[in-house]
Amino acid sequence: MAEARHRAALVGAPNCGKSSLFNRLTGGHAYVGNRAGVTVGALSGSIPASRLLRCGGATLTDLPGIRSLTPTGEDEAVSCRALYRTPPELIVNVLCATTLERCIALTLELMAAFPDTPLLCAVNMCDELRAGGTTLDAAALSRLLGVPALPVSAATG
């Protein structure tokens, strides 16, 4: 029997760790760099059913970084076109824990533009917060946004 394929997209600001999280989840080897424009096209990979038992696997798309749904460059336009032309079944909004206040505007835009699409906030780099003596109250963030918010570290797993 063939695996069920659900479609999810990683969406977030440049340098928030989308590609690192993509590699961690898919076992892929997408190039990761610490500058804008490193991911200039949508890259897809599979999360096997063995890792997602409830849904039978998924196709995950790593989109170039965006700060809003109004693109200012071609890399941002690639992301916006991908979201609007073929909306995913799940949007994984990757937020940077160290610059959370700058990431929330995109989260609110995604919620408004795709009200029928489930949204999950993966708050990346929580290990860096801890190293600086701060922690993320993910439950409070979830309550405030009305969507699940999970602390993650794509670098350390």
mmCIF file with all atom_site columns, C-alpha atoms in Angstrom:
data_model
loop_
_atom_site.group_PDB
_atom_site.id
_atom_site.type_symbol
_atom_site.label_atom_id
_atom_site.label_alt_id
_atom_site.label_comp_id
_atom_site.label_asym_id
_atom_site.label_entity_id
_atom_site.label_seq_id
_atom_site.pdbx_PDB_ins_code
_atom_site.Cartn_x
_atom_site.Cartn_y
_atom_site.Cartn_z
_atom_site.occupancy
_atom_site.B_iso_or_equiv
_atom_site.pdbx_formal_charge
_atom_site.auth_seq_id
_atom_site.auth_comp_id
_atom_site.auth_asym_id
_atom_site.auth_atom_id
_atom_site.pdbx_PDB_model_num
ATOM 1   C CA . MET A 1 1   ? 0.000  0.000  0.000  1.00 0.00 ? 1   MET A CA 1
ATOM 2   C CA . ALA A 1 2   ? 1.347  3.457  -0.939 1.00 0.00 ? 2   ALA A CA 1
ATOM 3   C CA . GLU A 1 3   ? 2.088  6.024  1.736  1.00 0.00 ? 3   GLU A CA 1
ATOM 4   C CA . ALA A 1 4   ? -0.420 8.815  2.218  1.00 0.00 ? 4   ALA A CA 1
ATOM 5   C CA . ARG A 1 5   ? 1.243  12.087 1.266  1.00 0.00 ? 5   ARG A CA 1
ATOM 6   C CA . HIS A 1 6   ? 0.245  15.205 3.105  1.00 0.00 ? 6   HIS A CA 1
ATOM 7   C CA . ARG A 1 7   ? 1.728  18.566 2.116  1.00 0.00 ? 7   ARG A CA 1
ATOM 8   C CA . ALA A 1 8   ? 3.301  20.959 4.593  1.00 0.00 ? 8   ALA A CA 1
ATOM 9   C CA . ALA A 1 9   ? 5.367  24.096 4.009  1.00 0.00 ? 9   ALA A CA 1
ATOM 10  C CA . LEU A 1 10  ? 8.036  25.747 6.148  1.00 0.00 ? 10  LEU A CA 1
ATOM 11  C CA . VAL A 1 11  ? 7.472  29.513 6.119  1.00 0.00 ? 11  VAL A CA 1
ATOM 12  C CA . GLY A 1 12  ? 9.430  32.145 8.000  1.00 0.00 ? 12  GLY A CA 1
ATOM 13  C CA . ALA A 1 13  ? 11.900 34.999 7.921  1.00 0.00 ? 13  ALA A CA 1
ATOM 14  C CA . PRO A 1 14  ? 15.346 34.644 6.376  1.00 0.00 ? 14  PRO A CA 1
ATOM 15  C CA . ASN A 1 15  ? 17.867 33.039 8.729  1.00 0.00 ? 15  ASN A CA 1
ATOM 16  C CA . CYS A 1 16  ? 15.286 31.663 11.169 1.00 0.00 ? 16  CYS A CA 1
ATOM 17  C CA . GLY A 1 17  ? 16.435 28.087 10.603 1.00 0.00 ? 17  GLY A CA 1
ATOM 18  C CA . LYS A 1 18  ? 13.897 26.795 8.067  1.00 0.00 ? 18  LYS A CA 1
ATOM 19  C CA . SER A 1 19  ? 16.460 24.888 6.012  1.00 0.00 ? 19  SER A CA 1
ATOM 20  C CA . SER A 1 20  ? 18.109 23.440 9.113  1.00 0.00 ? 20  SER A CA 1
ATOM 21  C CA . LEU A 1 21  ? 14.711 22.268 10.348 1.00 0.00 ? 21  LEU A CA 1
ATOM 22  C CA . PHE A 1 22  ? 13.934 20.898 6.865  1.00 0.00 ? 22  PHE A CA 1
ATOM 23  C CA . ASN A 1 23  ? 17.156 18.876 6.926  1.00 0.00 ? 23  ASN A CA 1
ATOM 24  C CA . ARG A 1 24  ? 16.452 17.627 10.451 1.00 0.00 ? 24  ARG A CA 1
ATOM 25  C CA . LEU A 1 25  ? 12.904 16.503 9.576  1.00 0.00 ? 25  LEU A CA 1
ATOM 26  C CA . THR A 1 26  ? 13.560 15.014 6.136  1.00 0.00 ? 26  THR A CA 1
ATOM 27  C CA . GLY A 1 27  ? 17.108 13.755 6.545  1.00 0.00 ? 27  GLY A CA 1
ATOM 28  C CA . GLY A 1 28  ? 17.935 16.000 3.590  1.00 0.00 ? 28  GLY A CA 1
ATOM 29  C CA . HIS A 1 29  ? 21.042 17.984 2.848  1.00 0.00 ? 29  HIS A CA 1
ATOM 30  C CA . ALA A 1 30  ? 19.707 21.348 1.733  1.00 0.00 ? 30  ALA A CA 1
ATOM 31  C CA . TYR A 1 31  ? 22.425 23.991 1.645  1.00 0.00 ? 31  TYR A CA 1
ATOM 32  C CA . VAL A 1 32  ? 22.246 26.136 4.750  1.00 0.00 ? 32  VAL A CA 1
ATOM 33  C CA . GLY A 1 33  ? 23.840 29.567 4.889  1.00 0.00 ? 33  GLY A CA 1
ATOM 34  C CA . ASN A 1 34  ? 23.591 32.531 7.183  1.00 0.00 ? 34  ASN A CA 1
ATOM 35  C CA . ARG A 1 35  ? 22.603 35.157 4.658  1.00 0.00 ? 35  ARG A CA 1
ATOM 36  C CA . ALA A 1 36  ? 19.453 36.185 2.826  1.00 0.00 ? 36  ALA A CA 1
ATOM 37  C CA . GLY A 1 37  ? 18.814 34.531 -0.510 1.00 0.00 ? 37  GLY A CA 1
ATOM 38  C CA . VAL A 1 38  ? 20.513 31.202 0.219  1.00 0.00 ? 38  VAL A CA 1
ATOM 39  C CA . THR A 1 39  ? 17.263 29.345 -0.424 1.00 0.00 ? 39  THR A CA 1
ATOM 40  C CA . VAL A 1 40  ? 16.042 30.927 -3.661 1.00 0.00 ? 40  VAL A CA 1
ATOM 41  C CA . GLY A 1 41  ? 13.671 28.176 -4.752 1.00 0.00 ? 41  GLY A CA 1
ATOM 42  C CA . ALA A 1 42  ? 11.204 25.870 -3.091 1.00 0.00 ? 42  ALA A CA 1
ATOM 43  C CA . LEU A 1 43  ? 12.806 22.575 -2.064 1.00 0.00 ? 43  LEU A CA 1
ATOM 44  C CA . SER A 1 44  ? 10.684 19.538 -1.215 1.00 0.00 ? 44  SER A CA 1
ATOM 45  C CA . GLY A 1 45  ? 11.522 16.426 0.742  1.00 0.00 ? 45  GLY A CA 1
ATOM 46  C CA . SER A 1 46  ? 9.710  13.551 2.403  1.00 0.00 ? 46  SER A CA 1
ATOM 47  C CA . ILE A 1 47  ? 9.072  12.805 6.021  1.00 0.00 ? 47  ILE A CA 1
ATOM 48  C CA . PRO A 1 48  ? 8.549  9.029  6.077  1.00 0.00 ? 48  PRO A CA 1
ATOM 49  C CA . ALA A 1 49  ? 5.451  7.388  7.526  1.00 0.00 ? 49  ALA A CA 1
ATOM 50  C CA . SER A 1 50  ? 7.659  5.782  10.178 1.00 0.00 ? 50  SER A CA 1
ATOM 51  C CA . ARG A 1 51  ? 8.260  9.265  11.643 1.00 0.00 ? 51  ARG A CA 1
ATOM 52  C CA . LEU A 1 52  ? 4.651  10.449 11.220 1.00 0.00 ? 52  LEU A CA 1
ATOM 53  C CA . LEU A 1 53  ? 2.624  7.424  12.192 1.00 0.00 ? 53  LEU A CA 1
ATOM 54  C CA . ARG A 1 54  ? -0.716 9.209  12.505 1.00 0.00 ? 54  ARG A CA 1
ATOM 55  C CA . CYS A 1 55  ? -0.766 10.639 8.993  1.00 0.00 ? 55  CYS A CA 1
ATOM 56  C CA . GLY A 1 56  ? 1.303  8.178  6.993  1.00 0.00 ? 56  GLY A CA 1
ATOM 57  C CA . GLY A 1 57  ? 4.104  10.527 5.977  1.00 0.00 ? 57  GLY A CA 1
ATOM 58  C CA . ALA A 1 58  ? 4.284  13.951 4.415  1.00 0.00 ? 58  ALA A CA 1
ATOM 59  C CA . THR A 1 59  ? 5.937  16.046 1.767  1.00 0.00 ? 59  THR A CA 1
ATOM 60  C CA . LEU A 1 60  ? 7.638  19.051 3.326  1.00 0.00 ? 60  LEU A CA 1
ATOM 61  C CA . THR A 1 61  ? 8.536  22.147 1.295  1.00 0.00 ? 61  THR A CA 1
ATOM 62  C CA . ASP A 1 62  ? 11.248 24.552 2.425  1.00 0.00 ? 62  ASP A CA 1
ATOM 63  C CA . LEU A 1 63  ? 10.365 28.004 1.064  1.00 0.00 ? 63  LEU A CA 1
ATOM 64  C CA . PRO A 1 64  ? 12.728 30.978 0.778  1.00 0.00 ? 64  PRO A CA 1
ATOM 65  C CA . GLY A 1 65  ? 12.602 33.399 3.698  1.00 0.00 ? 65  GLY A CA 1
ATOM 66  C CA . ILE A 1 66  ? 9.939  36.094 3.767  1.00 0.00 ? 66  ILE A CA 1
ATOM 67  C CA . ARG A 1 67  ? 9.158  38.894 6.180  1.00 0.00 ? 67  ARG A CA 1
ATOM 68  C CA . SER A 1 68  ? 5.625  39.432 4.884  1.00 0.00 ? 68  SER A CA 1
ATOM 69  C CA . LEU A 1 69  ? 3.203  38.197 2.235  1.00 0.00 ? 69  LEU A CA 1
ATOM 70  C CA . THR A 1 70  ? 4.021  41.293 0.168  1.00 0.00 ? 70  THR A CA 1
ATOM 71  C CA . PRO A 1 71  ? 7.236  40.267 -1.584 1.00 0.00 ? 71  PRO A CA 1
ATOM 72  C CA . THR A 1 72  ? 10.087 42.742 -2.016 1.00 0.00 ? 72  THR A CA 1
ATOM 73  C CA . GLY A 1 73  ? 12.386 40.464 -4.017 1.00 0.00 ? 73  GLY A CA 1
ATOM 74  C CA . GLU A 1 74  ? 12.315 37.397 -6.251 1.00 0.00 ? 74  GLU A CA 1
ATOM 75  C CA . ASP A 1 75  ? 13.110 34.965 -3.419 1.00 0.00 ? 75  ASP A CA 1
ATOM 76  C CA . GLU A 1 76  ? 10.137 36.291 -1.433 1.00 0.00 ? 76  GLU A CA 1
ATOM 77  C CA . ALA A 1 77  ? 7.958  36.184 -4.573 1.00 0.00 ? 77  ALA A CA 1
ATOM 78  C CA . VAL A 1 78  ? 8.801  32.470 -4.979 1.00 0.00 ? 78  VAL A CA 1
ATOM 79  C CA . SER A 1 79  ? 7.450  31.792 -1.491 1.00 0.00 ? 79  SER A CA 1
ATOM 80  C CA . CYS A 1 80  ? 4.295  33.844 -1.943 1.00 0.00 ? 80  CYS A CA 1
ATOM 81  C CA . ARG A 1 81  ? 3.506  32.255 -5.327 1.00 0.00 ? 81  ARG A CA 1
ATOM 82  C CA . ALA A 1 82  ? 3.977  28.774 -3.866 1.00 0.00 ? 82  ALA A CA 1
ATOM 83  C CA . LEU A 1 83  ? 1.654  29.521 -0.939 1.00 0.00 ? 83  LEU A CA 1
ATOM 84  C CA . TYR A 1 84  ? -1.114 31.094 -3.009 1.00 0.00 ? 84  TYR A CA 1
ATOM 85  C CA . ARG A 1 85  ? -0.992 28.831 -6.082 1.00 0.00 ? 85  ARG A CA 1
ATOM 86  C CA . THR A 1 86  ? -0.894 25.530 -4.222 1.00 0.00 ? 86  THR A CA 1
ATOM 87  C CA . PRO A 1 87  ? -1.714 26.130 -0.565 1.00 0.00 ? 87  PRO A CA 1
ATOM 88  C CA . PRO A 1 88  ? -0.256 23.438 1.686  1.00 0.00 ? 88  PRO A CA 1
ATOM 89  C CA . GLU A 1 89  ? -2.403 21.378 4.036  1.00 0.00 ? 89  GLU A CA 1
ATOM 90  C CA . LEU A 1 90  ? -0.293 22.662 6.945  1.00 0.00 ? 90  LEU A CA 1
ATOM 91  C CA . ILE A 1 91  ? 1.820  25.785 7.332  1.00 0.00 ? 91  ILE A CA 1
ATOM 92  C CA . VAL A 1 92  ? 4.741  25.405 9.714  1.00 0.00 ? 92  VAL A CA 1
ATOM 93  C CA . ASN A 1 93  ? 5.650  28.979 10.571 1.00 0.00 ? 93  ASN A CA 1
ATOM 94  C CA . VAL A 1 94  ? 9.269  28.907 11.751 1.00 0.00 ? 94  VAL A CA 1
ATOM 95  C CA . LEU A 1 95  ? 9.936  31.727 14.197 1.00 0.00 ? 95  LEU A CA 1
ATOM 96  C CA . CYS A 1 96  ? 13.321 32.727 15.577 1.00 0.00 ? 96  CYS A CA 1
ATOM 97  C CA . ALA A 1 97  ? 13.183 32.683 19.374 1.00 0.00 ? 97  ALA A CA 1
ATOM 98  C CA . THR A 1 98  ? 15.869 35.357 19.610 1.00 0.00 ? 98  THR A CA 1
ATOM 99  C CA . THR A 1 99  ? 13.928 37.839 17.431 1.00 0.00 ? 99  THR A CA 1
ATOM 100 C CA . LEU A 1 100 ? 10.390 36.702 18.186 1.00 0.00 ? 100 LEU A CA 1
ATOM 101 C CA . GLU A 1 101 ? 8.903  40.193 18.167 1.00 0.00 ? 101 GLU A CA 1
ATOM 102 C CA . ARG A 1 102 ? 9.963  40.647 14.516 1.00 0.00 ? 102 ARG A CA 1
ATOM 103 C CA . CYS A 1 103 ? 8.460  37.302 13.448 1.00 0.00 ? 103 CYS A CA 1
ATOM 104 C CA . ILE A 1 104 ? 4.942  37.661 14.831 1.00 0.00 ? 104 ILE A CA 1
ATOM 105 C CA . ALA A 1 105 ? 3.742  40.057 12.099 1.00 0.00 ? 105 ALA A CA 1
ATOM 106 C CA . LEU A 1 106 ? 4.227  37.323 9.469  1.00 0.00 ? 106 LEU A CA 1
ATOM 107 C CA . THR A 1 107 ? 2.407  34.843 11.707 1.00 0.00 ? 107 THR A CA 1
ATOM 108 C CA . LEU A 1 108 ? -0.604 37.158 11.875 1.00 0.00 ? 108 LEU A CA 1
ATOM 109 C CA . GLU A 1 109 ? -0.521 37.691 8.100  1.00 0.00 ? 109 GLU A CA 1
ATOM 110 C CA . LEU A 1 110 ? -0.463 33.923 7.501  1.00 0.00 ? 110 LEU A CA 1
ATOM 111 C CA . MET A 1 111 ? -3.405 33.427 9.849  1.00 0.00 ? 111 MET A CA 1
ATOM 112 C CA . ALA A 1 112 ? -5.417 36.116 8.013  1.00 0.00 ? 112 ALA A CA 1
ATOM 113 C CA . ALA A 1 113 ? -4.498 35.022 4.481  1.00 0.00 ? 113 ALA A CA 1
ATOM 114 C CA . PHE A 1 114 ? -4.975 31.279 5.059  1.00 0.00 ? 114 PHE A CA 1
ATOM 115 C CA . PRO A 1 115 ? -7.737 31.022 7.688  1.00 0.00 ? 115 PRO A CA 1
ATOM 116 C CA . ASP A 1 116 ? -8.712 27.473 6.687  1.00 0.00 ? 116 ASP A CA 1
ATOM 117 C CA . THR A 1 117 ? -5.142 26.124 6.690  1.00 0.00 ? 117 THR A CA 1
ATOM 118 C CA . PRO A 1 118 ? -3.829 24.740 9.989  1.00 0.00 ? 118 PRO A CA 1
ATOM 119 C CA . LEU A 1 119 ? -0.848 26.708 11.270 1.00 0.00 ? 119 LEU A CA 1
ATOM 120 C CA . LEU A 1 120 ? 1.855  25.477 13.627 1.00 0.00 ? 120 LEU A CA 1
ATOM 121 C CA . CYS A 1 121 ? 4.499  27.810 15.030 1.00 0.00 ? 121 CYS A CA 1
ATOM 122 C CA . ALA A 1 122 ? 7.874  26.129 15.430 1.00 0.00 ? 122 ALA A CA 1
ATOM 123 C CA . VAL A 1 123 ? 9.895  28.521 17.591 1.00 0.00 ? 123 VAL A CA 1
ATOM 124 C CA . ASN A 1 124 ? 13.464 27.726 16.615 1.00 0.00 ? 124 ASN A CA 1
ATOM 125 C CA . MET A 1 125 ? 16.705 28.532 18.433 1.00 0.00 ? 125 MET A CA 1
ATOM 126 C CA . CYS A 1 126 ? 15.235 28.033 21.901 1.00 0.00 ? 126 CYS A CA 1
ATOM 127 C CA . ASP A 1 127 ? 18.617 26.576 22.870 1.00 0.00 ? 127 ASP A CA 1
ATOM 128 C CA . GLU A 1 128 ? 20.146 30.011 22.258 1.00 0.00 ? 128 GLU A CA 1
ATOM 129 C CA . LEU A 1 129 ? 17.543 31.587 24.551 1.00 0.00 ? 129 LEU A CA 1
ATOM 130 C CA . ARG A 1 130 ? 18.431 29.105 27.310 1.00 0.00 ? 130 ARG A CA 1
ATOM 131 C CA . ALA A 1 131 ? 22.127 29.796 26.834 1.00 0.00 ? 131 ALA A CA 1
ATOM 132 C CA . GLY A 1 132 ? 21.358 33.471 27.449 1.00 0.00 ? 132 GLY A CA 1
ATOM 133 C CA . GLY A 1 133 ? 19.365 32.679 30.584 1.00 0.00 ? 133 GLY A CA 1
ATOM 134 C CA . THR A 1 134 ? 15.892 33.120 29.060 1.00 0.00 ? 134 THR A CA 1
ATOM 135 C CA . THR A 1 135 ? 13.170 30.610 28.293 1.00 0.00 ? 135 THR A CA 1
ATOM 136 C CA . LEU A 1 136 ? 10.162 30.598 26.013 1.00 0.00 ? 136 LEU A CA 1
ATOM 137 C CA . ASP A 1 137 ? 6.707  30.191 27.517 1.00 0.00 ? 137 ASP A CA 1
ATOM 138 C CA . ALA A 1 138 ? 5.332  28.210 24.570 1.00 0.00 ? 138 ALA A CA 1
ATOM 139 C CA . ALA A 1 139 ? 1.979  27.598 26.273 1.00 0.00 ? 139 ALA A CA 1
ATOM 140 C CA . ALA A 1 140 ? 1.435  31.347 26.724 1.00 0.00 ? 140 ALA A CA 1
ATOM 141 C CA . LEU A 1 141 ? 2.449  32.032 23.125 1.00 0.00 ? 141 LEU A CA 1
ATOM 142 C CA . SER A 1 142 ? -0.001 29.343 21.957 1.00 0.00 ? 142 SER A CA 1
ATOM 143 C CA . ARG A 1 143 ? -2.796 30.926 23.988 1.00 0.00 ? 143 ARG A CA 1
ATOM 144 C CA . LEU A 1 144 ? -2.022 34.418 22.668 1.00 0.00 ? 144 LEU A CA 1
ATOM 145 C CA . LEU A 1 145 ? -1.886 33.343 19.025 1.00 0.00 ? 145 LEU A CA 1
ATOM 146 C CA . GLY A 1 146 ? -4.572 30.672 19.161 1.00 0.00 ? 146 GLY A CA 1
ATOM 147 C CA . VAL A 1 147 ? -2.331 28.157 17.372 1.00 0.00 ? 147 VAL A CA 1
ATOM 148 C CA . PRO A 1 148 ? 0.132  25.542 18.643 1.00 0.00 ? 148 PRO A CA 1
ATOM 149 C CA . ALA A 1 149 ? 3.607  26.895 19.366 1.00 0.00 ? 149 ALA A CA 1
ATOM 150 C CA . LEU A 1 150 ? 6.428  24.422 19.916 1.00 0.00 ? 150 LEU A CA 1
ATOM 151 C CA . PRO A 1 151 ? 9.945  25.244 21.098 1.00 0.00 ? 151 PRO A CA 1
ATOM 152 C CA . VAL A 1 152 ? 12.540 23.592 18.842 1.00 0.00 ? 152 VAL A CA 1
ATOM 153 C CA . SER A 1 153 ? 16.217 23.613 18.064 1.00 0.00 ? 153 SER A CA 1
ATOM 154 C CA . ALA A 1 154 ? 16.952 22.606 14.488 1.00 0.00 ? 154 ALA A CA 1
ATOM 155 C CA . ALA A 1 155 ? 20.672 22.710 15.269 1.00 0.00 ? 155 ALA A CA 1
ATOM 156 C CA . THR A 1 156 ? 20.646 20.274 18.162 1.00 0.00 ? 156 THR A CA 1
ATOM 157 C CA . GLY A 1 157 ? 17.478 18.285 17.490 1.00 0.00 ? 157 GLY A CA 1
#
